[in-house]
Short mmCIF file of C-alpha atoms in Angstrom, two decimals:
data_model
loop_
_atom_site.label_atom_id
_atom_site.label_comp_id
_atom_site.label_asym_id
_atom_site.label_seq_id
_atom_site.Cartn_x
_atom_site.Cartn_y
_atom_site.Cartn_z
CA MET A 1 126.51 100.73 -64.29
CA GLY A 2 128.06 103.99 -63.09
CA LYS A 3 130.89 104.18 -60.57
CA SER A 4 130.00 105.16 -57.04
CA CYS A 5 131.64 108.05 -55.22
CA VAL A 6 131.28 109.26 -51.65
CA LYS A 7 133.20 112.20 -50.21
CA ILE A 8 133.01 112.76 -46.44
CA LYS A 9 133.92 116.10 -44.89
CA PRO A 10 133.05 118.26 -41.86
CA VAL A 11 129.98 120.44 -42.28
CA THR A 12 130.52 124.15 -42.76
CA GLY A 13 128.51 127.18 -41.74
CA SER A 14 126.82 127.19 -45.14
CA SER A 15 126.14 123.44 -45.42
CA GLU A 16 122.55 123.50 -44.19
CA ASN A 17 121.49 126.49 -46.30
CA HIS A 18 123.01 124.86 -49.36
CA ASN A 19 121.54 121.43 -48.69
CA THR A 20 118.01 122.63 -47.91
CA ARG A 21 118.09 125.19 -50.74
CA GLU A 22 117.09 127.88 -48.23
CA ILE A 23 119.68 129.91 -50.09
CA GLU A 24 119.76 128.76 -53.71
CA PRO A 25 123.11 128.70 -55.52
CA LYS A 26 123.27 130.70 -58.73
CA TYR A 27 124.44 127.72 -60.76
CA LEU A 28 121.29 125.55 -60.47
CA ILE A 29 119.65 124.29 -63.65
CA PRO A 30 115.92 123.61 -64.20
CA LEU A 31 114.59 120.38 -62.74
CA GLU A 32 113.33 117.74 -65.14
CA ASN A 33 109.55 117.45 -65.50
CA GLY A 34 108.05 115.72 -62.48
CA ILE A 35 111.36 115.48 -60.65
CA GLU A 36 111.94 117.30 -57.35
CA ASN A 37 114.67 117.61 -54.78
CA VAL A 38 114.19 115.74 -51.51
CA HIS A 39 114.85 117.12 -48.02
CA ILE A 40 114.47 114.98 -44.90
CA VAL A 41 115.50 116.83 -41.75
CA ASP A 42 115.11 115.13 -38.37
CA SER A 43 117.11 117.82 -36.57
CA LYS A 44 118.95 121.02 -37.41
CA ILE A 45 122.74 121.00 -37.39
CA GLU A 46 122.93 123.69 -34.71
CA ASP A 47 120.67 121.70 -32.36
CA VAL A 48 122.62 118.47 -32.82
CA ARG A 49 125.88 120.32 -32.18
CA LYS A 50 124.50 121.67 -28.89
CA GLU A 51 123.43 118.18 -27.81
CA ILE A 52 126.88 116.79 -28.63
CA GLU A 53 128.65 119.58 -26.74
CA LYS A 54 126.43 118.97 -23.70
CA LYS A 55 127.16 115.23 -23.72
CA TYR A 56 130.88 115.90 -24.18
CA PHE A 57 130.98 118.32 -21.24
CA GLU A 58 129.12 115.87 -19.00
CA THR A 59 131.54 113.08 -19.92
CA VAL A 60 134.90 114.86 -20.20
CA GLY A 61 134.35 117.72 -17.80
CA GLN A 62 135.42 120.46 -20.21
CA LYS A 63 134.04 122.25 -23.24
CA MET A 64 134.49 120.77 -26.68
CA GLN A 65 137.04 122.69 -28.75
CA ALA A 66 135.52 125.01 -31.32
CA LYS A 67 137.63 123.43 -34.07
CA SER A 68 136.22 119.96 -33.40
CA THR A 69 134.27 118.33 -36.24
CA PRO A 70 131.60 116.16 -34.59
CA ILE A 71 129.16 116.61 -37.49
CA ARG A 72 130.09 115.53 -40.99
CA GLU A 73 128.37 115.17 -44.31
CA ALA A 74 128.79 112.67 -47.09
CA VAL A 75 128.32 113.83 -50.67
CA ILE A 76 127.17 110.70 -52.50
CA LEU A 77 126.86 110.29 -56.27
CA LEU A 78 123.50 108.81 -57.28
CA PRO A 79 122.91 106.62 -60.34
CA ASP A 80 119.77 108.43 -61.53
CA ASN A 81 116.84 110.64 -60.45
CA ASP A 82 114.62 107.87 -59.04
CA ASN A 83 114.00 109.52 -55.65
CA ASP A 84 112.02 106.63 -54.13
CA LYS A 85 114.65 104.02 -54.98
CA ASN A 86 117.56 106.26 -54.02
CA LEU A 87 115.99 107.15 -50.67
CA GLU A 88 115.39 103.50 -49.87
CA ASN A 89 119.00 102.68 -50.71
CA LEU A 90 120.38 105.62 -48.72
CA PHE A 91 118.31 104.63 -45.67
CA SER A 92 119.64 101.10 -45.98
CA LEU A 93 123.20 102.42 -46.19
CA ASN A 94 122.65 104.67 -43.16
CA ASP A 95 121.34 101.74 -41.14
CA GLU A 96 124.44 99.69 -41.87
CA LEU A 97 126.82 102.58 -41.14
CA LYS A 98 125.11 103.13 -37.80
CA GLU A 99 125.36 99.45 -36.93
CA ARG A 100 129.01 99.11 -37.99
CA TYR A 101 130.50 102.45 -36.95
CA GLY A 102 127.98 104.28 -34.78
CA VAL A 103 127.55 107.25 -37.14
CA GLN A 104 123.96 108.50 -37.05
CA ALA A 105 122.34 110.23 -40.02
CA PHE A 106 119.89 113.01 -39.17
CA GLN A 107 119.52 114.76 -42.54
CA VAL A 108 119.23 113.43 -46.09
CA HIS A 109 119.06 115.75 -49.10
CA ILE A 110 118.80 114.66 -52.71
CA HIS A 111 119.77 117.26 -55.32
CA ASN A 112 118.49 116.79 -58.85
CA ASP A 113 119.04 120.41 -59.93
CA GLU A 114 122.80 120.61 -60.41
CA GLY A 115 124.87 120.08 -63.53
CA HIS A 116 125.31 122.21 -66.62
CA ILE A 117 123.73 123.07 -69.96
CA ASP A 118 125.80 121.95 -72.95
CA GLU A 119 126.38 123.87 -76.18
CA GLU A 120 123.25 122.36 -77.70
CA GLY A 121 121.11 123.50 -74.78
CA LYS A 122 120.78 120.02 -73.28
CA ALA A 123 120.89 119.64 -69.50
CA LYS A 124 123.50 117.28 -68.08
CA TYR A 125 122.62 116.48 -64.48
CA ASN A 126 124.83 115.66 -61.51
CA TYR A 127 122.46 113.61 -59.34
CA HIS A 128 123.78 113.37 -55.80
CA ALA A 129 122.84 113.34 -52.12
CA HIS A 130 124.11 115.10 -49.01
CA VAL A 131 123.76 112.96 -45.89
CA VAL A 132 124.56 114.69 -42.58
CA TYR A 133 125.83 112.54 -39.72
CA ASN A 134 126.38 112.85 -35.99
CA TRP A 135 129.96 111.55 -36.06
CA THR A 136 130.32 110.98 -32.31
CA ASP A 137 129.99 108.23 -29.74
CA LYS A 138 126.41 108.44 -28.48
CA ASP A 139 127.49 107.85 -24.87
CA THR A 140 130.47 110.21 -24.63
CA GLY A 141 130.05 112.87 -27.33
CA LYS A 142 133.63 112.22 -28.47
CA SER A 143 134.28 112.14 -32.20
CA LEU A 144 134.49 108.66 -33.69
CA LYS A 145 137.92 107.65 -34.94
CA LEU A 146 137.56 105.88 -38.28
CA ASP A 147 140.77 104.85 -40.03
CA LYS A 148 141.59 104.49 -43.72
CA ASN A 149 140.34 100.91 -43.79
CA ASP A 150 136.99 101.99 -42.33
CA LEU A 151 136.63 104.80 -44.88
CA SER A 152 137.54 102.39 -47.68
CA GLU A 153 134.87 100.01 -46.45
CA ILE A 154 132.34 102.85 -46.47
CA GLN A 155 133.14 103.34 -50.16
CA THR A 156 132.44 99.64 -50.71
CA LEU A 157 129.19 99.71 -48.75
CA THR A 158 128.00 102.78 -50.63
CA ALA A 159 128.53 101.05 -53.97
CA LYS A 160 126.74 97.94 -52.72
CA HIS A 161 123.66 99.72 -51.39
CA LEU A 162 123.32 101.95 -54.47
CA SER A 163 123.94 99.04 -56.87
CA MET A 164 126.84 100.87 -58.48
CA GLU A 165 130.38 99.87 -59.41
CA ARG A 166 132.94 100.61 -56.73
CA GLY A 167 135.88 102.84 -57.61
CA GLU A 168 139.35 101.30 -57.70
CA LYS A 169 140.65 100.53 -54.20
CA GLY A 170 143.76 102.43 -53.18
CA SER A 171 143.51 104.90 -56.03
CA LYS A 172 144.03 108.60 -55.42
CA SER A 173 140.72 110.36 -54.91
CA LEU A 174 139.57 112.16 -58.03
CA SER A 175 136.17 113.18 -56.67
CA LEU A 176 135.24 116.75 -57.52
CA ASN A 177 133.37 119.46 -55.66
CA HIS A 178 130.38 121.27 -57.19
CA HIS A 179 132.44 123.93 -58.97
CA GLU A 180 134.98 121.44 -60.30
CA PHE A 181 132.31 119.00 -61.50
CA ARG A 182 130.59 121.60 -63.65
CA GLY A 183 133.92 122.39 -65.31
CA TYR A 184 134.57 118.67 -65.79
CA LEU A 185 131.21 118.15 -67.55
CA GLU A 186 131.80 121.09 -69.87
CA ILE A 187 135.26 119.85 -70.90
CA LYS A 188 134.00 116.28 -71.28
CA ASP A 189 131.14 117.37 -73.53
CA LYS A 190 133.42 119.41 -75.78
CA LEU A 191 135.93 116.58 -76.19
CA GLN A 192 133.26 113.98 -76.90
CA LYS A 193 131.70 116.27 -79.49
CA GLU A 194 135.11 116.83 -81.09
CA PHE A 195 136.10 113.14 -81.20
CA LYS A 196 132.52 111.89 -81.75
CA GLN A 197 132.94 109.11 -79.18
CA GLU A 198 132.88 108.49 -75.43
CA LEU A 199 136.05 109.32 -73.55
CA THR A 200 138.25 106.47 -72.40
CA ALA A 201 138.83 105.88 -68.69
CA ALA A 202 142.35 107.30 -69.07
CA GLN A 203 141.06 110.47 -70.74
CA ASP A 204 138.41 110.91 -68.08
CA LYS A 205 141.01 110.49 -65.33
CA SER A 206 143.29 113.00 -67.04
CA ILE A 207 140.55 115.66 -67.10
CA ARG A 208 139.74 115.16 -63.41
CA THR A 209 143.41 115.25 -62.42
CA GLN A 210 144.00 118.49 -64.32
CA ILE A 211 140.92 120.18 -62.83
CA ILE A 212 141.98 119.24 -59.29
CA GLU A 213 145.54 120.46 -59.95
CA ASN A 214 144.25 123.77 -61.35
CA GLU A 215 142.05 124.24 -58.29
CA ARG A 216 145.01 123.52 -55.99
CA GLN A 217 147.20 126.05 -57.81
CA ASN A 218 144.48 128.70 -57.64
CA LYS A 219 144.18 128.19 -53.89
CA ASN A 220 147.95 128.47 -53.43
CA ILE A 221 147.98 131.71 -55.41
CA GLY A 222 145.20 133.07 -53.20
CA ARG A 223 147.14 132.21 -50.04
CA ASN A 224 150.38 133.72 -51.33
CA GLN A 225 148.60 136.94 -52.22
CA GLY A 226 146.80 137.10 -48.89
CA GLY A 227 143.46 136.20 -50.45
CA ILE A 228 140.84 133.91 -49.02
CA SER A 229 140.19 130.75 -51.03
CA ARG A 230 136.79 129.16 -50.89
#
């Protein structure tokens, strides 16, 4: 049983193009035979944002600040490429999140075309989903205020609905973005080939920690030199 991971963040200007594959990233790898990506779009992000801003103005009497983050997406690790089962479990999770916290999913994307090709030419896939949520009170348009306990519970619910093992509570997040994860897989493959055995949990954690630290240092260098980090 794999460990679950969900990372929630505000959507960006490129989120929808990435999620729908309208603009394909250069790092995609070939899909497995008979396996496809899944895209379920009830509404476009721009349209939902306009509806939220209208509701907010009607309730508060002023425009929503441009820096507000009323729409967020969860990047959720999936256990395999069984689209039917994963969709059913994601829908079940979304129903419970709506009932408990009021967050409303309006897009679900399953990506089965990310990962990397190892030295032997074998594809190692990073199966995951992007679920886009209206993160506001449906009556006021104000952003929902979820605390650390709520977000921890969402981690627990995600593991439950996907039938995966929950990550350790209270541990520092070692979840990786797309760029970091590809680097992690490449390093992991090389070490396992060298030692001819699976990495221990401590070794795996060490790799993730180092990748995150390297990414943080690269961003700091970019800021100090006046560059723009991604």
